[in-house]
Coordinates of C-alpha atoms in Angstrom, one line a residue:
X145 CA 0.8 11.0 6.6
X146 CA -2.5 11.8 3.8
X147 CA -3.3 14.4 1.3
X148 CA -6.1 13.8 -0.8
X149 CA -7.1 16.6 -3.6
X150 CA -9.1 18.9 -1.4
X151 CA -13.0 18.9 -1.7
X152 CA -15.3 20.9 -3.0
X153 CA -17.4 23.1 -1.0
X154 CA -20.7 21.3 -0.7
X155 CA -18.9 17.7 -0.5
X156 CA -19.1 15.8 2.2
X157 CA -16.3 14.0 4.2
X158 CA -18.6 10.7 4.4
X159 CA -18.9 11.3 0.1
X160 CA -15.5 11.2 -0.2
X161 CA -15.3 7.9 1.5
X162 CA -17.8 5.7 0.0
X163 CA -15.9 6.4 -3.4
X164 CA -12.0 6.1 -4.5
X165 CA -9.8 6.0 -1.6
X166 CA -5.9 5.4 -2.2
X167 CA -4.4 4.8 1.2
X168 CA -0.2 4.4 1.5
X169 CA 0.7 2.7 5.0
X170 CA 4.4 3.3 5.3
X171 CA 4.9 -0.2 7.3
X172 CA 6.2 -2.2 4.6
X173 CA 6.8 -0.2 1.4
X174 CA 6.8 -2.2 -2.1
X175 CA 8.5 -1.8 -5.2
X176 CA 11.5 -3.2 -6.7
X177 CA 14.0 -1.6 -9.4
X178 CA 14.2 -4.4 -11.1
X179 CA 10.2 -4.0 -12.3
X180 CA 9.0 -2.4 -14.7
X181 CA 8.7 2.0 -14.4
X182 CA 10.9 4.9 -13.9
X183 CA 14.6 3.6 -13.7
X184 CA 15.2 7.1 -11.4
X185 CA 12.8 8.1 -8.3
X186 CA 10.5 10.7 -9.2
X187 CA 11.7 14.3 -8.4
X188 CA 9.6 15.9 -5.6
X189 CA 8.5 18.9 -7.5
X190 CA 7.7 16.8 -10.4
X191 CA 5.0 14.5 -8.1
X192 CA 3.8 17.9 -6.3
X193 CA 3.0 19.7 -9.5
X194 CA 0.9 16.4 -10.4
X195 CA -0.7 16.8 -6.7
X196 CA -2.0 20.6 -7.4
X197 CA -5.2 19.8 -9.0
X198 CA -8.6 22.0 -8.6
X199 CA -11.0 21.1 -6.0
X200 CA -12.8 18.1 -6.4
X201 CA -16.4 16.3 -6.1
X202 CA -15.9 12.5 -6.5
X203 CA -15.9 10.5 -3.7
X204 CA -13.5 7.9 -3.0
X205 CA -14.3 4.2 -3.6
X206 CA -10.5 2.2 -4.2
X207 CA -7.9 1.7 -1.5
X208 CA -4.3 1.0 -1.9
X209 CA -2.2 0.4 0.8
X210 CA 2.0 0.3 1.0
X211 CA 3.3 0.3 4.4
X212 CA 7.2 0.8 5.6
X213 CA 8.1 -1.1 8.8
X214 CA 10.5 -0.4 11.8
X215 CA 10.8 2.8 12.3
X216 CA 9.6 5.2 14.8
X217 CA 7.2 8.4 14.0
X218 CA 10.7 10.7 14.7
X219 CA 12.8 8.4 12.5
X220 CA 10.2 8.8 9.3
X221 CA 10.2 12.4 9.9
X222 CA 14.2 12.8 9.3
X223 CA 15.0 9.5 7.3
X224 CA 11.7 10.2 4.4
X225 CA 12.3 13.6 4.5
X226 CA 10.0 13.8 0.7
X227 CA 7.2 12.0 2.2
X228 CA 7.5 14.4 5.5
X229 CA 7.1 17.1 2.9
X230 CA 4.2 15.8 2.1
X231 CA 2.7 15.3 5.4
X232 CA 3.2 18.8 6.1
X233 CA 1.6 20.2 2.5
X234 CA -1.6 17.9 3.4
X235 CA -1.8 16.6 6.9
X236 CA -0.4 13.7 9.1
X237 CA -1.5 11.7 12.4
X238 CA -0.2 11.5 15.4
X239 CA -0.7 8.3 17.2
X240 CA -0.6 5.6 14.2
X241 CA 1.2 2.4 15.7
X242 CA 1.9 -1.1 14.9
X243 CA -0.3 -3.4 17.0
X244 CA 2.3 -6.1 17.1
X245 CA 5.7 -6.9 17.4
X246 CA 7.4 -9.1 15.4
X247 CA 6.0 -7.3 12.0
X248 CA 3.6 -10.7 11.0
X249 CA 0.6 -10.5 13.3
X250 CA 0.3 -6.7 12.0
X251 CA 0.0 -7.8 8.2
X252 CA -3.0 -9.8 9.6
X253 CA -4.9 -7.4 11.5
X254 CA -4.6 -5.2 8.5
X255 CA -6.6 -7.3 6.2
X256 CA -8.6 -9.1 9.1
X257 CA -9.3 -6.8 11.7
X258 CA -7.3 -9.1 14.7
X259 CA -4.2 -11.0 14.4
X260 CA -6.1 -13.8 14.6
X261 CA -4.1 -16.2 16.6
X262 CA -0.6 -15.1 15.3
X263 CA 1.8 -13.7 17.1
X264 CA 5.3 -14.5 15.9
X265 CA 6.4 -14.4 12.1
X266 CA 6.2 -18.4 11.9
X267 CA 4.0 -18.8 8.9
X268 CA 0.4 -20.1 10.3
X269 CA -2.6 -20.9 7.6
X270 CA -5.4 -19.1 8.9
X271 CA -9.5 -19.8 8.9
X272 CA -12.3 -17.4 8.0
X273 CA -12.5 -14.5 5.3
X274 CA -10.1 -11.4 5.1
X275 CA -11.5 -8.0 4.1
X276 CA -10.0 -8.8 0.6
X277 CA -12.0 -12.2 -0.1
X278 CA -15.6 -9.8 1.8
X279 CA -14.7 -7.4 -1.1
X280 CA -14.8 -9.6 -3.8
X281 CA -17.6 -11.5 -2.6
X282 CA -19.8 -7.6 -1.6
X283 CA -19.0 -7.4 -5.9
X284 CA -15.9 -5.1 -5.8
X285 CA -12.9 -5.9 -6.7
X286 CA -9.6 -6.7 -4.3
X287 CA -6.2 -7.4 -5.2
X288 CA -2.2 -7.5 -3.7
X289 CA 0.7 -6.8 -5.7
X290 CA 3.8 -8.2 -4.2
X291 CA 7.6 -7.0 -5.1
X292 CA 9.9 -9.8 -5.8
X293 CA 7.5 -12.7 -6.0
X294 CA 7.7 -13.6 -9.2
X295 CA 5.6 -15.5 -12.0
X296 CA 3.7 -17.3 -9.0
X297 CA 0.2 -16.4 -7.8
X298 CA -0.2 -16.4 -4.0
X299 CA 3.0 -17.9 -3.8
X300 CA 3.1 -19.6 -0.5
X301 CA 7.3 -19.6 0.1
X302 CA 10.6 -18.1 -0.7
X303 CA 13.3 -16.4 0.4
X304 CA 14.7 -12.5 0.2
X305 CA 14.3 -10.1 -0.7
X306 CA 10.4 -11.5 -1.3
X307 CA 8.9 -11.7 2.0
X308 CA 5.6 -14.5 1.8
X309 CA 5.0 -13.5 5.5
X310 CA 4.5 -10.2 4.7
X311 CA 1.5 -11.1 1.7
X312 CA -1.3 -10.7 4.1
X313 CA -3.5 -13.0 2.0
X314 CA -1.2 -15.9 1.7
X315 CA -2.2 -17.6 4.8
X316 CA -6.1 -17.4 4.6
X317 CA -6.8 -21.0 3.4
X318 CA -10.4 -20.8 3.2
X319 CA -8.9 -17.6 -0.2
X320 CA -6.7 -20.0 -2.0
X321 CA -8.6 -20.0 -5.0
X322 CA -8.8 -16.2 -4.5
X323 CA -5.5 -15.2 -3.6
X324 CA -4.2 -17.6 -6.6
X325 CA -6.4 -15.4 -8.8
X326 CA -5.8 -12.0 -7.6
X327 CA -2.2 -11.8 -5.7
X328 CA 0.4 -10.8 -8.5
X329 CA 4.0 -9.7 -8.6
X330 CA 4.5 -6.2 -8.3
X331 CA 5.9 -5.6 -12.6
X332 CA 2.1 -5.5 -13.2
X333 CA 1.2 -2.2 -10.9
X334 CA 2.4 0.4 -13.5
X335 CA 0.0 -0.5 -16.3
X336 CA -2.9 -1.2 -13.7
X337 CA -2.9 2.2 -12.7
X338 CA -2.2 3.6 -15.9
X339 CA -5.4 1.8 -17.5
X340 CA -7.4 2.8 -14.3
X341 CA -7.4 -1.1 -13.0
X342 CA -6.1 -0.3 -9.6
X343 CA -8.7 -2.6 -7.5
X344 CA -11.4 -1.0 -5.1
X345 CA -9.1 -2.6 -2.6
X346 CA -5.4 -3.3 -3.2
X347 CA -2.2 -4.0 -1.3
X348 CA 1.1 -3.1 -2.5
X349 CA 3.5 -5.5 -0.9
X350 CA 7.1 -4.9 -0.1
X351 CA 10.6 -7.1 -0.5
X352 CA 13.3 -6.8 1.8
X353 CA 15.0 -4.3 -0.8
X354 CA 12.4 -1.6 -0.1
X355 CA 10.9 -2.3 2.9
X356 CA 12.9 0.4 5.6
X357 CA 13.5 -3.0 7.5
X358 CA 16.4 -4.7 5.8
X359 CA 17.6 -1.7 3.5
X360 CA 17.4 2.2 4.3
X361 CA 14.5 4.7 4.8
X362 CA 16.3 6.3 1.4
X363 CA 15.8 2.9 -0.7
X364 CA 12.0 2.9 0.9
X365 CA 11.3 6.5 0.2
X366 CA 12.6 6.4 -3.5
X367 CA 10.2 3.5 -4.3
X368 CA 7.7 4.7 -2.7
X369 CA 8.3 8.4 -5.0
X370 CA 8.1 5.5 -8.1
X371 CA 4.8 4.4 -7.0
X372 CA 3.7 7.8 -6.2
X373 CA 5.0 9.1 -10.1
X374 CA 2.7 6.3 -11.4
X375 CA -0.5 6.8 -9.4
X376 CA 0.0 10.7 -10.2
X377 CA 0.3 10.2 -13.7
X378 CA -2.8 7.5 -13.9
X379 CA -6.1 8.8 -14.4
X380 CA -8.0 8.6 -10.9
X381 CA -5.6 11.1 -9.8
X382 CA -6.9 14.2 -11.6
X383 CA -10.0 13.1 -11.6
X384 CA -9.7 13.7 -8.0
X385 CA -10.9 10.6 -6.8
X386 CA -7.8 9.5 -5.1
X387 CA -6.9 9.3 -1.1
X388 CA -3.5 9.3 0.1
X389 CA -2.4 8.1 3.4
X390 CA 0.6 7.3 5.2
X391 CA 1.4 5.6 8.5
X392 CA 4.2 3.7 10.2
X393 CA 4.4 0.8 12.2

């Protein structure tokens, strides 16, 4: 599912691309109500009056992607029944699919392209750069915030409701020194937004409390109406710079 505030006439779909792009991949949904934000989901009409902006000019040049996991493209449609409102206000695909099964090769392939060798969730270090560590090193930025994970950087283990399998730049070893720098716990996504800081690249990282896996589409959906309130009410938002997609695995 994607809504992006609509362009201007004269703007270009390949200008809108090269700038600020927020994308939300309902595979894995992140956010935790134990982190700092609204203690009560957003209401609906409150994050679609934030999405009826004027038309817009800026291109798109950030990314931010939260994804839900284990559900099926009829299951999304009557279990986020907000987010399906959404979908229908600004447009949805059709044939979006996980390329894996168990959920751990598909974190991969999301920030590498291929699953590169993995195929079960048994954690496996990996070789060679993600898209994360080409970012940083092309002089943008790139960034993961994970739910759950605590005062740790990158942190390489642990148990529920943080999933480590499911921080897709934890096991690219040749990144440590990157991933240590730039993969934070979730608390800090709030004020990033709200000073503008979301990265030109950034993943927002689920815990088993949020995920649609372990807990219901309803807990997924009302976190993912938290991060939406934020990223509404930061500034790249009505400045019309922002992206939105959603998908499912």
């Amino acid at each position: 599912f994607g809504y992006r505030p609509p362009r201007a006439k004269g703007a270009s779909a390949g200008d809108g691309m090269k700038r600020l792009m927020l994308v939300i991949m309902l595979m894995l949904a992140a956010c935790s109500s134990s982190t700092t934000g609204p203690s009560q989901p957003a209401k609906d009409a409150d994050v679609r009056e934030h999405a009826r902006i004027p038309f817009v000019t800026v291109p798109a040049d950030k990314v931010l992607v939260i994804v839900e996991e284990n559900h099926s493209y009829a299951q999304l449609k009557a279990g986020l029944p907000y987010l399906w409102s959404l979908a229908q206000q600004f447009g949805y695909a059709t044939n979006s699919r996980g390329n894996y099964h168990p959920s751990q090769p598909n974190y991969v392939v999301m920030v590498a392209g291929s699953n590169r060798g993995i195929i079960t969730n048994s954690y496996k270090q990996i070789s060679g750069p993600s898209i994360l560590g080409n970012t940083i090193k092309a002089g943008r930025t790139a960034k993961i915030v994970a739910d759950g994970m605590g005062t740790d950087r990158c942190r390489q283990s642990g148990s529920s409701p943080y999933a480590f399998r499911h921080n897709p730049w934890v096991p690219f070893k040749d990144e440590r020194k990157l991933c240590e720098s730039q993969d934070f716990d979730y608390k800090y996504f709030s004020s990033d937004v709200a000073a503008g800081k979301l990265a030109n690249v950034e993943f927002l990282i689920p815990s088993g409390n949020h995920n649609g896996h372990d807990a219901s589409l309803k807990a997924a959906e009302d976190c993912v109406k938290r991060a939406l309130a934020f990223v509404l009410a930061g500034p790249d938002w009505p400045a019309g710079r922002i992206a939105v997609i959603f998908a499912a695995e």
